[in-house]
Coordinates of N, CA and C in Angstrom, one line a residue:
M1 N 67.9 19.6 -82.0 CA 68.0 18.8 -81.3 C 69.3 18.6 -80.4
D2 N 68.8 17.8 -78.7 CA 69.5 17.3 -78.1 C 70.8 16.6 -78.3
V3 N 72.1 16.5 -77.4 CA 72.8 15.5 -78.4 C 74.0 15.1 -76.5
L4 N 73.1 14.3 -76.1 CA 74.0 14.1 -75.4 C 75.2 12.9 -75.3
Y5 N 76.2 12.9 -74.0 CA 77.3 12.6 -74.1 C 77.7 11.8 -72.7
F6 N 78.1 10.3 -72.4 CA 78.2 10.2 -71.1 C 79.7 9.1 -70.9
A7 N 79.8 9.0 -69.9 CA 81.2 8.3 -69.5 C 82.4 8.9 -70.3
W8 N 83.3 8.3 -71.1 CA 84.7 8.7 -71.3 C 84.0 9.1 -73.3
I9 N 83.1 9.2 -73.4 CA 82.9 10.2 -74.3 C 82.9 11.2 -74.4
R10 N 82.0 11.7 -72.6 CA 81.8 13.2 -72.2 C 82.9 13.8 -71.6
E11 N 84.0 13.2 -71.0 CA 85.3 13.5 -71.0 C 86.1 14.3 -72.6
R12 N 86.0 13.3 -73.4 CA 86.9 13.6 -74.5 C 86.1 14.9 -75.6
I13 N 84.9 14.6 -75.2 CA 84.1 16.0 -75.6 C 84.3 16.8 -75.0
G14 N 84.4 16.9 -73.7 CA 84.4 17.9 -72.7 C 82.8 18.6 -72.7
S15 N 82.1 17.8 -72.5 CA 80.5 18.5 -72.5 C 79.6 17.6 -72.3
A16 N 79.0 17.5 -71.8 CA 78.2 16.3 -71.0 C 76.8 16.2 -72.4
K17 N 75.8 17.6 -73.5 CA 75.1 17.7 -73.5 C 74.9 19.3 -74.6
E18 N 74.4 19.2 -75.6 CA 74.6 20.5 -76.7 C 73.9 20.1 -77.6
R19 N 73.4 21.2 -77.7 CA 72.5 21.5 -79.0 C 72.4 21.5 -80.3
V20 N 72.0 21.0 -81.6 CA 72.7 20.8 -82.7 C 71.8 21.3 -83.8
E21 N 71.9 21.8 -84.5 CA 70.9 22.3 -85.7 C 71.7 21.4 -86.7
T22 N 70.6 20.7 -86.8 CA 71.3 19.5 -88.3 C 70.1 18.9 -89.4
A23 N 70.4 18.8 -90.4 CA 69.6 18.4 -91.6 C 70.7 16.9 -91.6
A24 N 70.8 16.0 -90.7 CA 71.4 14.8 -91.2 C 70.6 13.7 -91.1
P25 N 70.2 13.2 -92.2 CA 69.0 12.1 -92.0 C 69.2 10.8 -91.4
T26 N 70.4 10.5 -90.9 CA 70.3 9.7 -89.9 C 71.6 9.8 -89.1
I27 N 71.6 8.6 -88.1 CA 72.5 9.3 -86.7 C 73.9 9.1 -87.4
R28 N 74.3 8.1 -88.7 CA 75.4 7.8 -89.1 C 75.7 9.6 -89.9
D29 N 74.7 9.8 -90.5 CA 75.4 11.2 -91.0 C 75.5 12.9 -89.7
L30 N 75.1 12.3 -88.6 CA 75.2 13.3 -88.0 C 76.4 12.9 -87.3
V31 N 76.6 11.9 -86.9 CA 78.3 11.8 -86.5 C 79.2 12.5 -87.3
A32 N 79.0 11.8 -88.8 CA 80.3 12.5 -89.5 C 79.9 14.4 -89.7
E33 N 78.7 14.9 -89.5 CA 78.6 16.4 -89.4 C 79.6 16.6 -88.3
L34 N 79.7 16.0 -87.1 CA 80.1 16.3 -85.5 C 81.5 15.8 -85.4
I35 N 82.1 15.1 -86.4 CA 83.0 14.4 -86.3 C 84.0 16.3 -87.1
A36 N 83.1 16.4 -88.8 CA 84.1 17.2 -89.5 C 83.8 18.4 -88.9
G37 N 83.4 18.8 -87.5 CA 83.2 20.2 -86.8 C 84.2 20.3 -86.0
N38 N 84.1 19.0 -85.1 CA 85.2 19.6 -83.8 C 86.0 18.3 -84.2
G39 N 87.6 18.8 -84.0 CA 88.6 17.2 -83.4 C 87.7 16.8 -82.3
R40 N 87.5 17.2 -81.5 CA 87.0 16.3 -79.6 C 86.3 15.3 -80.1
H41 N 84.8 16.0 -81.0 CA 83.8 14.8 -81.7 C 85.1 14.1 -82.1
A42 N 85.7 13.9 -83.1 CA 86.3 13.2 -83.9 C 87.6 12.4 -82.7
A43 N 87.5 12.7 -81.9 CA 88.8 11.7 -81.1 C 87.8 11.1 -80.3
A44 N 86.2 11.3 -80.2 CA 85.6 10.6 -79.3 C 84.6 9.5 -79.7
L45 N 84.3 10.4 -81.2 CA 83.3 9.2 -81.9 C 84.1 8.7 -83.2
S46 N 85.0 8.3 -83.1 CA 86.1 7.6 -84.8 C 86.0 6.4 -84.3
D47 N 86.3 5.5 -83.4 CA 85.8 4.2 -83.6 C 84.1 3.9 -83.3
L48 N 83.3 3.9 -83.9 CA 82.0 3.6 -83.6 C 81.2 2.1 -83.4
S49 N 82.6 2.0 -83.6 CA 82.2 -0.2 -82.7 C 82.3 -0.2 -81.0
A50 N 83.0 0.7 -80.8 CA 82.9 1.0 -79.1 C 82.0 2.1 -78.8
V51 N 80.7 2.2 -79.5 CA 80.2 3.6 -79.2 C 78.1 2.9 -79.3
R52 N 77.9 3.2 -78.4 CA 76.2 2.5 -78.5 C 75.5 3.9 -78.5
V53 N 74.4 4.0 -79.3 CA 73.6 5.4 -79.5 C 71.9 4.7 -78.8
A54 N 71.5 6.0 -79.0 CA 69.9 6.2 -78.3 C 69.1 7.4 -79.1
A55 N 68.3 7.2 -79.9 CA 67.4 8.2 -80.1 C 66.0 8.2 -78.8
D56 N 66.0 9.3 -78.6 CA 64.8 9.5 -77.3 C 64.5 8.1 -76.9
Q57 N 65.5 8.1 -76.0 CA 65.9 6.8 -75.1 C 65.5 5.6 -75.5
E58 N 65.7 5.5 -77.0 CA 65.3 4.2 -77.0 C 67.0 3.7 -78.4
M59 N 67.4 2.6 -78.0 CA 68.5 2.1 -78.7 C 68.4 1.6 -79.9
V60 N 68.9 2.4 -80.4 CA 69.1 2.1 -82.3 C 70.2 1.9 -82.4
D61 N 70.6 1.5 -84.0 CA 71.7 1.7 -84.5 C 71.9 3.2 -85.4
L62 N 72.9 3.1 -86.3 CA 73.9 4.4 -86.8 C 72.8 4.7 -87.7
D63 N 72.5 3.9 -88.3 CA 71.6 3.9 -89.2 C 69.8 4.2 -89.0
H64 N 69.7 4.7 -88.0 CA 68.4 5.2 -87.4 C 68.4 6.5 -87.6
P65 N 66.4 6.7 -88.5 CA 66.8 7.7 -89.4 C 66.6 9.0 -88.0
L66 N 67.0 10.2 -88.5 CA 66.5 11.5 -86.9 C 65.2 12.0 -87.7
A67 N 64.3 11.9 -88.2 CA 63.0 12.6 -88.4 C 62.8 12.3 -87.3
D68 N 62.1 13.5 -86.5 CA 61.7 13.8 -85.2 C 61.9 13.4 -84.3
V69 N 63.7 12.9 -84.2 CA 64.1 12.7 -82.9 C 64.1 14.0 -82.4
R70 N 64.3 14.1 -81.1 CA 64.5 14.9 -80.4 C 66.1 15.1 -79.2
E71 N 66.2 13.7 -79.0 CA 67.3 14.0 -78.4 C 68.3 12.7 -79.1
V72 N 69.1 12.3 -78.7 CA 70.3 11.8 -79.3 C 71.1 12.1 -78.3
A73 N 71.5 10.3 -78.1 CA 72.9 10.1 -76.9 C 73.4 9.3 -77.2
F74 N 75.2 9.4 -77.0 CA 76.1 7.8 -77.5 C 76.9 7.9 -75.8
F75 N 77.2 6.9 -75.7 CA 77.6 6.1 -74.7 C 78.3 4.7 -74.8
P76 N 78.7 4.7 -74.0 CA 80.2 2.8 -74.4 C 79.4 2.1 -74.0
P77 N 79.9 0.8 -74.4 CA 78.6 -0.6 -74.5 C 78.7 -0.2 -72.5
M78 N 77.6 -1.2 -72.2 CA 77.7 -1.3 -70.8 C 78.3 -2.7 -70.8
T79 N 78.8 -3.2 -69.2 CA 79.1 -4.2 -68.9 C 78.8 -4.7 -67.5
G80 N 78.7 -5.4 -67.3 CA 77.9 -6.1 -66.2 C 79.5 -6.7 -65.0
G81 N 78.8 -6.8 -63.7 CA 79.8 -6.9 -62.7 C 79.6 -7.7 -61.7

């Protein structure tokens, strides 16, 4: 699956996109795998209250199942201006 990162999350990880092989059942489990595998992911995803997530371009929560998901995106909350 493709994992996309935006804004300061992308900056902390050092990449806008990566291809991930995972058997994680939910996005929360995917985050745990990413954090365990790389310190950059831990720095970017350690405070999940400051992160929003989308699965296949639809806003979802962290307990969303990953079955049949092709793309997960992580980004900070959006604010108006």
